[in-house]
Short mmCIF file of C-alpha atoms in Angstrom, two decimals:
data_model
loop_
_atom_site.label_atom_id
_atom_site.label_comp_id
_atom_site.label_asym_id
_atom_site.label_seq_id
_atom_site.Cartn_x
_atom_site.Cartn_y
_atom_site.Cartn_z
CA VAL A 1 -6.91 -9.08 -7.30
CA ILE A 2 -5.54 -7.23 -10.34
CA PRO A 3 -4.32 -4.53 -10.23
CA SER A 4 -3.17 -3.70 -6.70
CA ARG A 5 -2.78 -0.02 -7.62
CA ILE A 6 -4.95 2.14 -9.91
CA PHE A 7 -3.57 5.31 -11.47
CA PHE A 8 -6.10 7.79 -12.85
CA GLN A 9 -5.20 10.88 -14.86
CA VAL A 10 -8.40 12.89 -14.68
CA ALA A 11 -8.52 16.67 -15.17
CA PRO A 12 -10.74 18.87 -12.95
CA GLY A 13 -14.36 18.27 -13.96
CA GLY A 14 -13.45 15.07 -15.82
CA LEU A 15 -14.52 11.44 -15.38
CA SER A 16 -12.85 8.09 -15.98
CA GLN A 17 -13.46 4.40 -15.23
CA LYS A 18 -11.14 1.48 -14.53
CA ASP A 19 -11.86 -2.17 -13.72
CA ILE A 20 -10.53 -4.39 -10.96
CA GLN A 21 -10.42 -8.12 -11.69
CA VAL A 22 -11.12 -10.39 -8.73
CA THR A 23 -10.55 -14.15 -8.99
CA ASN A 24 -11.53 -16.82 -6.46
CA PRO A 25 -9.01 -19.70 -6.76
CA GLY A 26 -10.51 -21.53 -3.77
CA LYS A 27 -13.17 -24.17 -3.39
CA GLU A 28 -15.79 -22.09 -1.57
CA THR A 29 -17.84 -19.04 -2.55
CA ILE A 30 -16.57 -15.68 -1.30
CA VAL A 31 -18.72 -12.58 -0.80
CA PHE A 32 -16.89 -9.24 -0.74
CA THR A 33 -18.21 -5.84 0.26
CA THR A 34 -16.38 -2.64 -0.71
CA GLY A 35 -15.33 0.35 1.36
CA LEU A 36 -13.11 3.42 0.95
CA ARG A 37 -10.59 4.90 3.37
CA ASP A 38 -8.12 7.75 3.37
CA TRP A 39 -4.53 6.91 4.15
CA THR A 40 -1.09 8.39 4.51
CA ARG A 41 2.27 7.20 5.86
CA ASP A 42 3.97 8.09 9.12
CA SER A 43 7.67 8.94 9.38
CA LEU A 44 8.62 5.24 9.35
CA GLY A 45 6.53 4.45 6.26
CA ASN A 46 3.68 2.70 8.09
CA LYS A 47 0.19 3.27 6.67
CA VAL A 48 -2.18 5.35 8.81
CA TYR A 49 -5.89 5.14 7.89
CA SER A 50 -8.68 7.65 8.47
CA ASP A 51 -12.28 8.25 7.41
CA PRO A 52 -12.93 8.79 3.68
CA GLY A 53 -12.67 12.45 2.70
CA SER A 54 -10.99 13.49 5.97
CA LEU A 55 -7.51 14.18 4.54
CA LYS A 56 -6.64 17.14 2.32
CA GLY A 57 -5.22 14.93 -0.44
CA SER A 58 -8.17 12.50 -0.50
CA ASN A 59 -10.11 11.51 -3.60
CA ALA A 60 -12.42 9.05 -1.78
CA LYS A 61 -15.47 11.31 -2.16
CA TRP A 62 -14.93 11.43 -5.94
CA LEU A 63 -15.21 7.66 -6.34
CA SER A 64 -18.12 5.35 -7.02
CA ILE A 65 -17.86 1.55 -6.95
CA ASP A 66 -20.04 -0.86 -8.95
CA PRO A 67 -21.02 -3.29 -7.60
CA THR A 68 -20.55 -2.49 -3.92
CA GLN A 69 -20.98 -6.17 -3.08
CA VAL A 70 -19.81 -9.09 -5.22
CA THR A 71 -20.25 -12.85 -4.91
CA ILE A 72 -17.52 -14.97 -6.51
CA GLY A 73 -17.92 -18.72 -6.84
CA PRO A 74 -15.02 -21.19 -6.89
CA GLY A 75 -12.85 -20.61 -9.96
CA GLN A 76 -14.83 -17.54 -11.02
CA THR A 77 -13.50 -14.11 -11.99
CA LYS A 78 -15.58 -10.93 -11.72
CA ASN A 79 -14.93 -7.26 -12.41
CA ILE A 80 -15.51 -4.29 -10.12
CA THR A 81 -15.72 -0.89 -11.86
CA VAL A 82 -14.18 2.14 -10.17
CA THR A 83 -15.36 5.53 -11.48
CA LEU A 84 -13.56 8.75 -10.56
CA HIS A 85 -15.34 12.08 -11.15
CA ALA A 86 -12.94 14.90 -10.30
CA PRO A 87 -14.45 18.20 -9.10
CA GLN A 88 -13.45 21.52 -10.62
CA GLU A 89 -11.33 22.32 -7.56
CA ALA A 90 -9.43 18.99 -7.71
CA LEU A 91 -5.91 19.02 -6.30
CA ALA A 92 -3.05 18.02 -8.59
CA ILE A 93 -2.31 14.72 -6.76
CA THR A 94 -4.79 12.75 -4.62
CA ASN A 95 -5.19 9.24 -3.26
CA SER A 96 -7.38 6.83 -1.31
CA MET A 97 -7.68 3.11 -0.59
CA LEU A 98 -10.42 0.73 -1.73
CA PHE A 99 -10.95 -2.28 0.54
CA LEU A 100 -12.57 -5.56 -0.47
CA SER A 101 -13.70 -7.22 2.77
CA GLN A 102 -15.09 -10.73 2.97
CA ILE A 103 -18.42 -10.84 4.81
CA ASN A 104 -19.55 -14.45 4.47
CA GLU A 105 -18.46 -17.21 6.80
CA GLN A 106 -16.37 -20.08 5.50
CA LYS A 107 -15.86 -23.55 6.88
CA PRO A 108 -13.56 -23.08 9.90
CA ILE A 109 -10.07 -24.57 9.92
CA ILE A 110 -9.67 -27.00 12.83
CA LYS A 111 -6.28 -27.22 14.55
CA SER A 112 -5.67 -29.95 17.14
CA ASP A 113 -2.93 -30.47 19.70
CA ASN A 114 -2.54 -32.03 23.15
CA ASN A 115 -4.55 -29.18 24.69
CA GLY A 116 -7.61 -29.69 22.51
CA LYS A 117 -9.00 -28.20 19.31
CA VAL A 118 -9.05 -24.65 17.96
CA ALA A 119 -11.38 -23.49 15.16
CA LEU A 120 -10.00 -20.69 12.96
CA ASP A 121 -12.46 -18.50 11.04
CA ILE A 122 -10.36 -16.76 8.35
CA ARG A 123 -11.79 -13.87 6.34
CA LEU A 124 -10.01 -12.02 3.56
CA GLU A 125 -9.44 -8.29 3.17
CA VAL A 126 -7.61 -6.73 0.25
CA GLY A 127 -6.62 -3.09 -0.23
CA ILE A 128 -6.23 -1.38 -3.63
CA HIS A 129 -4.42 1.96 -3.83
CA ILE A 130 -6.19 4.60 -5.95
CA TYR A 131 -4.28 7.64 -7.21
CA ASN A 132 -5.29 10.56 -9.40
CA THR A 133 -2.79 12.92 -11.03
CA VAL A 134 -4.02 15.89 -13.05
CA PRO A 135 -2.77 15.10 -16.59
CA ASP A 136 -1.22 18.51 -17.37
CA ILE A 137 1.13 18.44 -14.40
CA LEU A 138 4.83 18.35 -15.33
CA ALA A 139 6.10 15.34 -13.39
CA HIS A 140 9.28 15.90 -11.41
CA LYS A 141 10.76 12.97 -9.46
CA ASN A 142 13.38 13.70 -6.82
CA LEU A 143 14.17 11.20 -4.07
CA HIS A 144 17.27 12.06 -2.05
CA PHE A 145 18.93 11.17 1.25
CA THR A 146 18.73 13.73 4.05
CA MET A 147 20.24 11.62 6.86
CA ILE A 148 22.33 8.48 7.39
CA ARG A 149 22.74 7.58 11.08
CA ASP A 150 24.20 4.69 13.08
CA ASP A 151 21.74 4.10 15.93
CA GLY A 152 23.97 1.56 17.69
CA PRO A 153 23.52 -2.11 18.61
CA ASN A 154 20.18 -3.86 18.95
CA SER A 155 19.34 -6.56 21.47
CA ASP A 156 19.63 -9.28 18.80
CA SER A 157 23.36 -8.78 18.07
CA THR A 158 22.73 -6.52 15.09
CA ASP A 159 23.43 -2.83 14.54
CA GLN A 160 20.69 -0.43 13.43
CA LEU A 161 21.26 1.97 10.57
CA SER A 162 18.64 4.67 9.87
CA ILE A 163 18.37 6.38 6.49
CA LYS A 164 16.00 9.30 5.91
CA VAL A 165 14.71 9.85 2.37
CA LYS A 166 12.86 12.94 1.15
CA ASN A 167 10.60 13.13 -1.89
CA GLY A 168 11.33 16.61 -3.18
CA GLY A 169 9.35 16.01 -6.36
CA ASN A 170 5.72 16.70 -7.15
CA VAL A 171 4.43 13.15 -7.87
CA VAL A 172 4.14 9.86 -5.99
CA THR A 173 7.50 8.14 -6.47
CA ASP A 174 8.59 4.53 -5.94
CA GLY A 175 12.12 3.54 -5.03
CA LEU A 176 14.25 0.55 -4.08
CA LEU A 177 16.99 0.91 -1.48
CA LYS A 178 19.96 -1.41 -2.07
CA LEU A 179 22.59 -1.71 0.62
CA ASP A 180 25.91 -3.57 0.52
CA ILE A 181 28.10 -3.54 3.64
CA THR A 182 31.84 -4.26 3.79
CA ASN A 183 33.63 -5.11 7.04
CA MET A 184 36.76 -2.97 6.82
CA SER A 185 38.62 -5.26 9.25
CA THR A 186 37.92 -8.59 7.54
CA GLY A 187 36.93 -7.53 4.01
CA ALA A 188 33.71 -9.57 4.28
CA ASN A 189 30.79 -8.28 2.19
CA TYR A 190 27.17 -8.42 3.32
CA LYS A 191 24.16 -8.02 1.03
CA ILE A 192 21.28 -6.46 2.99
CA PRO A 193 17.75 -7.30 1.73
CA ASP A 194 16.38 -4.58 -0.56
CA ARG A 195 13.67 -2.27 0.80
CA ALA A 196 10.93 -0.91 -1.46
CA ILE A 197 9.47 2.52 -0.70
CA SER A 198 6.63 4.58 -2.15
CA MET A 199 6.41 8.23 -1.14
CA PHE A 200 4.01 11.13 -1.57
CA PRO A 201 5.36 14.51 -2.69
CA ASP A 202 7.06 16.66 -0.04
CA THR A 203 7.28 13.87 2.55
CA GLU A 204 10.15 12.28 4.46
CA GLN A 205 10.51 8.66 5.53
CA VAL A 206 12.99 6.89 7.80
CA ILE A 207 14.04 3.41 6.67
CA GLN A 208 15.78 1.25 9.26
CA PHE A 209 18.19 -1.59 8.48
CA ASN A 210 19.56 -4.23 10.86
CA LEU A 211 23.23 -4.82 10.04
CA PRO A 212 25.49 -7.66 11.19
CA LEU A 213 27.99 -6.66 13.89
#
């Protein structure tokens, strides 16, 4: 599915369209139906979903999807058109999530072991982020740390470090946290896996790292 995120820049009262390209690389036909949800992130960055149009910063009610159901044969690629019609009272920054959910059954995958056989019925679901930013807004990006805390040892012989980041800007902002640790006793350096974040304006998020003891 291309792209995974759609960024509109539609002024209040305006309209714009963008296409999503969906390709089926498999050997069986897939039927997708579409649906919209509101979403936000909790303090740890996990997505929390709710009904479309229920959140203040939602644009789900401004969207129309064509087609709402699409059948894609093996090796085929089809487009889905997303149209956003912003109302006159549109907020400066809004978002929602478009889901493509598989509704047709596929040939089950059979797994066998000494206890017998298990049939797995796997169905796909893909989410596409949809953002709208009023074009005349003066973008200001400002991610900064508000807390760095050692939470102590975990049960798996690691130490937990919590870092709180605040988006003090006025637009959705992506970031990549890079962490290198040096053992002051031995001089050993540890490269901690990078953590990607994406934050709404005026929100805080806690990112937790497990560090070697």
